[in-house]
PDB file of C-alpha atoms in Angstrom:
ATOM      1  CA  MET A   1      42.964 102.156  80.466  1.00  0.00           C
ATOM      2  CA  THR A   2      40.655 104.656  78.729  1.00  0.00           C
ATOM      3  CA  ASP A   3      41.532 108.260  78.092  1.00  0.00           C
ATOM      4  CA  THR A   4      38.972 109.402  80.702  1.00  0.00           C
ATOM      5  CA  GLU A   5      40.784 107.415  83.390  1.00  0.00           C
ATOM      6  CA  PHE A   6      44.133 109.049  82.658  1.00  0.00           C
ATOM      7  CA  ASN A   7      43.451 112.571  81.441  1.00  0.00           C
ATOM      8  CA  LEU A   8      46.186 115.004  82.386  1.00  0.00           C
ATOM      9  CA  ALA A   9      44.675 118.126  80.813  1.00  0.00           C
ATOM     10  CA  ASP A  10      45.055 121.051  83.256  1.00  0.00           C
ATOM     11  CA  HIS A  11      48.099 119.414  84.854  1.00  0.00           C
ATOM     12  CA  PHE A  12      51.722 120.451  85.002  1.00  0.00           C
ATOM     13  CA  LEU A  13      54.334 118.049  83.689  1.00  0.00           C
ATOM     14  CA  ILE A  14      57.519 118.642  85.655  1.00  0.00           C
ATOM     15  CA  ALA A  15      60.709 117.314  84.084  1.00  0.00           C
ATOM     16  CA  MET A  16      62.621 114.958  86.357  1.00  0.00           C
ATOM     17  CA  PRO A  17      66.356 115.643  86.871  1.00  0.00           C
ATOM     18  CA  SER A  18      67.118 112.509  84.838  1.00  0.00           C
ATOM     19  CA  MET A  19      65.641 114.206  81.764  1.00  0.00           C
ATOM     20  CA  LEU A  20      68.741 115.471  80.001  1.00  0.00           C
ATOM     21  CA  ASP A  21      66.870 116.427  76.834  1.00  0.00           C
ATOM     22  CA  PRO A  22      68.016 119.957  75.882  1.00  0.00           C
ATOM     23  CA  VAL A  23      64.444 120.964  74.989  1.00  0.00           C
ATOM     24  CA  PHE A  24      62.607 119.612  78.031  1.00  0.00           C
ATOM     25  CA  GLY A  25      65.259 119.402  80.779  1.00  0.00           C
ATOM     26  CA  GLY A  26      64.282 121.625  83.727  1.00  0.00           C
ATOM     27  CA  THR A  27      60.895 122.516  82.286  1.00  0.00           C
ATOM     28  CA  VAL A  28      57.328 122.745  83.453  1.00  0.00           C
ATOM     29  CA  VAL A  29      54.725 122.051  80.763  1.00  0.00           C
ATOM     30  CA  TYR A  30      51.087 123.047  81.086  1.00  0.00           C
ATOM     31  CA  LEU A  31      48.991 120.322  79.431  1.00  0.00           C
ATOM     32  CA  CYS A  32      46.058 121.766  77.507  1.00  0.00           C
ATOM     33  CA  GLU A  33      44.807 118.538  75.983  1.00  0.00           C
ATOM     34  CA  HIS A  34      45.344 114.847  76.718  1.00  0.00           C
ATOM     35  CA  ASN A  35      43.297 112.068  75.193  1.00  0.00           C
ATOM     36  CA  ALA A  36      43.558 108.764  73.330  1.00  0.00           C
ATOM     37  CA  THR A  37      45.158 110.448  70.297  1.00  0.00           C
ATOM     38  CA  GLY A  38      47.946 112.193  72.219  1.00  0.00           C
ATOM     39  CA  ALA A  39      48.726 115.311  74.227  1.00  0.00           C
ATOM     40  CA  LEU A  40      49.385 119.010  73.652  1.00  0.00           C
ATOM     41  CA  GLY A  41      51.001 121.423  76.066  1.00  0.00           C
ATOM     42  CA  VAL A  42      53.037 124.597  76.423  1.00  0.00           C
ATOM     43  CA  ILE A  43      56.329 125.021  78.308  1.00  0.00           C
ATOM     44  CA  ILE A  44      55.747 127.808  80.857  1.00  0.00           C
ATOM     45  CA  ASN A  45      59.267 128.429  82.177  1.00  0.00           C
ATOM     46  CA  LYS A  46      61.553 128.802  79.165  1.00  0.00           C
ATOM     47  CA  PRO A  47      61.681 132.406  77.910  1.00  0.00           C
ATOM     48  CA  THR A  48      63.004 133.377  74.509  1.00  0.00           C
ATOM     49  CA  ASP A  49      65.022 136.551  74.025  1.00  0.00           C
ATOM     50  CA  MET A  50      61.966 138.136  72.338  1.00  0.00           C
ATOM     51  CA  THR A  51      59.665 140.475  74.246  1.00  0.00           C
ATOM     52  CA  MET A  52      56.003 141.184  73.540  1.00  0.00           C
ATOM     53  CA  ASP A  53      56.691 144.572  71.941  1.00  0.00           C
ATOM     54  CA  VAL A  54      59.023 142.911  69.406  1.00  0.00           C
ATOM     55  CA  LEU A  55      56.507 140.132  68.679  1.00  0.00           C
ATOM     56  CA  LEU A  56      53.674 142.615  68.156  1.00  0.00           C
ATOM     57  CA  GLU A  57      55.874 144.718  65.874  1.00  0.00           C
ATOM     58  CA  ARG A  58      56.763 141.632  63.797  1.00  0.00           C
ATOM     59  CA  ILE A  59      53.094 140.903  63.171  1.00  0.00           C
ATOM     60  CA  ASP A  60      52.324 144.574  62.446  1.00  0.00           C
ATOM     61  CA  LEU A  61      50.507 145.357  65.670  1.00  0.00           C
ATOM     62  CA  LYS A  62      51.162 148.406  67.805  1.00  0.00           C
ATOM     63  CA  LEU A  63      50.678 148.320  71.548  1.00  0.00           C
ATOM     64  CA  GLU A  64      48.020 151.013  71.961  1.00  0.00           C
ATOM     65  CA  ILE A  65      47.752 150.821  75.729  1.00  0.00           C
ATOM     66  CA  LEU A  66      50.164 152.468  78.130  1.00  0.00           C
ATOM     67  CA  ALA A  67      52.836 150.087  79.330  1.00  0.00           C
ATOM     68  CA  SER A  68      52.287 151.386  82.859  1.00  0.00           C
ATOM     69  CA  HIS A  69      48.638 150.277  82.700  1.00  0.00           C
ATOM     70  CA  VAL A  70      49.481 146.704  81.760  1.00  0.00           C
ATOM     71  CA  PRO A  71      53.233 145.970  81.893  1.00  0.00           C
ATOM     72  CA  LEU A  72      53.119 143.994  78.679  1.00  0.00           C
ATOM     73  CA  ASP A  73      55.700 145.448  76.326  1.00  0.00           C
ATOM     74  CA  LYS A  74      58.806 143.968  77.994  1.00  0.00           C
ATOM     75  CA  LYS A  75      57.154 140.701  79.003  1.00  0.00           C
ATOM     76  CA  PRO A  76      59.127 137.795  77.487  1.00  0.00           C
ATOM     77  CA  VAL A  77      57.650 135.535  74.848  1.00  0.00           C
ATOM     78  CA  MET A  78      58.094 131.925  75.932  1.00  0.00           C
ATOM     79  CA  PHE A  79      59.500 128.946  74.036  1.00  0.00           C
ATOM     80  CA  GLY A  80      56.415 126.732  74.210  1.00  0.00           C
ATOM     81  CA  GLY A  81      57.996 123.644  72.695  1.00  0.00           C
ATOM     82  CA  PRO A  82      59.577 122.226  69.555  1.00  0.00           C
ATOM     83  CA  VAL A  83      56.348 121.769  67.563  1.00  0.00           C
ATOM     84  CA  GLN A  84      55.170 124.559  65.213  1.00  0.00           C
ATOM     85  CA  VAL A  85      57.772 127.030  66.517  1.00  0.00           C
ATOM     86  CA  GLU A  86      56.721 129.618  63.944  1.00  0.00           C
ATOM     87  CA  ARG A  87      53.190 129.693  65.400  1.00  0.00           C
ATOM     88  CA  GLY A  88      51.942 131.554  68.457  1.00  0.00           C
ATOM     89  CA  PHE A  89      50.175 129.807  71.330  1.00  0.00           C
ATOM     90  CA  VAL A  90      48.533 132.053  73.918  1.00  0.00           C
ATOM     91  CA  LEU A  91      47.496 130.716  77.312  1.00  0.00           C
ATOM     92  CA  HIS A  92      45.097 133.141  78.960  1.00  0.00           C
ATOM     93  CA  ALA A  93      42.173 133.597  81.282  1.00  0.00           C
ATOM     94  CA  PRO A  94      38.986 133.014  79.235  1.00  0.00           C
ATOM     95  CA  HIS A  95      38.016 136.349  77.706  1.00  0.00           C
ATOM     96  CA  GLY A  96      36.099 137.367  74.612  1.00  0.00           C
ATOM     97  CA  ASN A  97      35.369 135.349  71.518  1.00  0.00           C
ATOM     98  CA  PHE A  98      38.489 134.499  69.533  1.00  0.00           C
ATOM     99  CA  SER A  99      38.615 132.536  66.280  1.00  0.00           C
ATOM    100  CA  SER A 100      40.619 129.592  67.524  1.00  0.00           C
ATOM    101  CA  THR A 101      40.234 129.049  71.259  1.00  0.00           C
ATOM    102  CA  MET A 102      40.120 125.880  73.298  1.00  0.00           C
ATOM    103  CA  ASN A 103      38.820 126.295  76.846  1.00  0.00           C
ATOM    104  CA  VAL A 104      40.873 124.023  79.084  1.00  0.00           C
ATOM    105  CA  THR A 105      39.152 125.029  82.365  1.00  0.00           C
ATOM    106  CA  ASP A 106      37.098 127.938  83.685  1.00  0.00           C
ATOM    107  CA  GLU A 107      40.403 129.705  84.399  1.00  0.00           C
ATOM    108  CA  VAL A 108      42.592 128.783  81.397  1.00  0.00           C
ATOM    109  CA  ALA A 109      42.091 128.865  77.642  1.00  0.00           C
ATOM    110  CA  LEU A 110      44.487 128.344  74.721  1.00  0.00           C
ATOM    111  CA  THR A 111      44.170 130.531  71.635  1.00  0.00           C
ATOM    112  CA  THR A 112      46.172 130.148  68.442  1.00  0.00           C
ATOM    113  CA  SER A 113      44.572 132.888  66.324  1.00  0.00           C
ATOM    114  CA  LYS A 114      46.023 136.377  65.896  1.00  0.00           C
ATOM    115  CA  ASP A 115      42.856 138.084  67.137  1.00  0.00           C
ATOM    116  CA  VAL A 116      43.818 137.484  70.774  1.00  0.00           C
ATOM    117  CA  LEU A 117      47.019 139.485  70.186  1.00  0.00           C
ATOM    118  CA  GLU A 118      45.039 142.205  68.391  1.00  0.00           C
ATOM    119  CA  ALA A 119      42.739 142.466  71.415  1.00  0.00           C
ATOM    120  CA  LEU A 120      45.757 142.527  73.724  1.00  0.00           C
ATOM    121  CA  ALA A 121      47.443 145.315  71.758  1.00  0.00           C
ATOM    122  CA  SER A 122      44.293 147.435  71.786  1.00  0.00           C
ATOM    123  CA  GLY A 123      43.830 147.031  75.539  1.00  0.00           C
ATOM    124  CA  ASP A 124      40.796 144.756  75.255  1.00  0.00           C
ATOM    125  CA  GLY A 125      42.553 141.424  75.730  1.00  0.00           C
ATOM    126  CA  PRO A 126      42.791 139.053  78.660  1.00  0.00           C
ATOM    127  CA  ARG A 127      44.686 140.382  81.676  1.00  0.00           C
ATOM    128  CA  ARG A 128      46.330 137.046  82.482  1.00  0.00           C
ATOM    129  CA  ILE A 129      48.383 135.770  79.565  1.00  0.00           C
ATOM    130  CA  LEU A 130      51.383 133.701  78.611  1.00  0.00           C
ATOM    131  CA  VAL A 131      52.454 134.013  74.969  1.00  0.00           C
ATOM    132  CA  SER A 132      54.678 131.346  73.464  1.00  0.00           C
ATOM    133  CA  LEU A 133      56.126 130.347  70.149  1.00  0.00           C
ATOM    134  CA  GLY A 134      55.687 126.631  69.554  1.00  0.00           C
ATOM    135  CA  CYS A 135      54.115 123.945  71.666  1.00  0.00           C
ATOM    136  CA  ALA A 136      54.890 120.472  72.951  1.00  0.00           C
ATOM    137  CA  GLY A 137      53.112 117.480  71.459  1.00  0.00           C
ATOM    138  CA  TRP A 138      53.012 113.749  72.064  1.00  0.00           C
ATOM    139  CA  SER A 139      51.473 111.045  69.920  1.00  0.00           C
ATOM    140  CA  ALA A 140      49.138 108.404  71.323  1.00  0.00           C
ATOM    141  CA  GLY A 141      50.797 106.598  74.244  1.00  0.00           C
ATOM    142  CA  GLN A 142      54.074 108.540  74.002  1.00  0.00           C
ATOM    143  CA  LEU A 143      53.511 110.737  77.062  1.00  0.00           C
ATOM    144  CA  GLU A 144      52.256 107.800  79.126  1.00  0.00           C
ATOM    145  CA  ASP A 145      55.441 105.927  78.214  1.00  0.00           C
ATOM    146  CA  GLU A 146      57.642 108.876  79.256  1.00  0.00           C
ATOM    147  CA  ILE A 147      55.786 109.111  82.584  1.00  0.00           C
ATOM    148  CA  ALA A 148      56.145 105.353  83.155  1.00  0.00           C
ATOM    149  CA  ARG A 149      59.916 105.708  82.579  1.00  0.00           C
ATOM    150  CA  ASN A 150      60.027 108.426  85.283  1.00  0.00           C
ATOM    151  CA  GLY A 151      60.607 111.289  82.867  1.00  0.00           C
ATOM    152  CA  TRP A 152      57.867 113.485  84.300  1.00  0.00           C
ATOM    153  CA  LEU A 153      56.103 114.225  87.548  1.00  0.00           C
ATOM    154  CA  THR A 154      52.479 115.330  87.225  1.00  0.00           C
ATOM    155  CA  VAL A 155      50.363 117.589  89.404  1.00  0.00           C
ATOM    156  CA  ARG A 156      47.109 119.524  88.991  1.00  0.00           C
ATOM    157  CA  ALA A 157      48.047 122.950  87.616  1.00  0.00           C
ATOM    158  CA  ASP A 158      47.783 126.219  89.499  1.00  0.00           C
ATOM    159  CA  PRO A 159      47.085 129.125  87.094  1.00  0.00           C
ATOM    160  CA  ASP A 160      48.826 131.579  89.440  1.00  0.00           C
ATOM    161  CA  ILE A 161      52.140 129.795  88.850  1.00  0.00           C
ATOM    162  CA  MET A 162      51.763 130.193  85.102  1.00  0.00           C
ATOM    163  CA  PHE A 163      50.386 133.746  85.009  1.00  0.00           C
ATOM    164  CA  ALA A 164      51.584 135.576  88.121  1.00  0.00           C
ATOM    165  CA  LEU A 165      54.839 134.032  89.302  1.00  0.00           C
ATOM    166  CA  PRO A 166      58.230 135.153  87.944  1.00  0.00           C
ATOM    167  CA  ILE A 167      59.513 132.668  85.351  1.00  0.00           C
ATOM    168  CA  GLU A 168      62.545 131.597  87.383  1.00  0.00           C
ATOM    169  CA  GLN A 169      60.295 130.548  90.303  1.00  0.00           C
ATOM    170  CA  ARG A 170      57.829 128.397  88.321  1.00  0.00           C
ATOM    171  CA  PHE A 171      59.740 125.089  88.454  1.00  0.00           C
ATOM    172  CA  ALA A 172      60.196 125.171  92.242  1.00  0.00           C
ATOM    173  CA  ALA A 173      56.600 126.331  92.772  1.00  0.00           C
ATOM    174  CA  ALA A 174      55.248 123.462  90.638  1.00  0.00           C
ATOM    175  CA  MET A 175      57.352 121.001  92.655  1.00  0.00           C
ATOM    176  CA  LYS A 176      56.031 122.477  95.895  1.00  0.00           C
ATOM    177  CA  LEU A 177      52.490 121.627  94.747  1.00  0.00           C
ATOM    178  CA  LEU A 178      53.639 118.025  95.216  1.00  0.00           C
ATOM    179  CA  GLY A 179      55.275 118.828  98.549  1.00  0.00           C
ATOM    180  CA  ILE A 180      58.731 118.260  97.052  1.00  0.00           C
ATOM    181  CA  ASP A 181      61.840 120.384  97.471  1.00  0.00           C
ATOM    182  CA  PRO A 182      63.539 120.341  94.021  1.00  0.00           C
ATOM    183  CA  MET A 183      66.944 120.138  95.722  1.00  0.00           C
ATOM    184  CA  MET A 184      65.986 116.772  97.248  1.00  0.00           C
ATOM    185  CA  LEU A 185      65.244 115.025  93.919  1.00  0.00           C
ATOM    186  CA  ALA A 186      67.590 112.336  92.680  1.00  0.00           C
ATOM    187  CA  GLY A 187      68.248 111.815  89.013  1.00  0.00           C
ATOM    188  CA  ASP A 188      67.846 108.058  89.294  1.00  0.00           C
ATOM    189  CA  ALA A 189      64.604 106.156  89.688  1.00  0.00           C
ATOM    190  CA  GLY A 190      63.868 102.745  91.084  1.00  0.00           C
ATOM    191  CA  HIS A 191      61.051 100.293  90.685  1.00  0.00           C
ATOM    192  CA  ALA A 192      59.943  97.829  93.315  1.00  0.00           C
TER     193      ALA A 192
END
């Protein structure tokens, strides 16, 4: 199978109930890149105890826009995954020209450079954002193996789930994209 036949970029990975891993159990991951060398994604439903105002303060940026204009200051920073946890990963609607941006689709981009946060603080940044510390990564074949062992469900992503929906509703909403009620899932899997 070639990487073009099984490319899960712009898909959600939804952790199956059998996944007891403390990092990934109960998570929804937005996959930004998936190819023959591996995969990269960001967990979209695991908030840290840090809010955007604290993050901006830590990197010496001041929120110059009124919080009532864009309710950004108390927005939680997400735990994006166990890889590069000291680094910021910003999922956002494509906007502007940032130093290190990968366009995933016409509706979603991933930026890892500080300039996106500078634009955000000054009021000139993207309106739809999800800021995380860390990301999730898989080496070549690793994600495919986890999917084959029933660790993940996959479905085409809906940006509204990631950007507009309250965090606690994202897992159930991702499952509903598949027509599945999360309460009906069993932790065991079978193969015919």
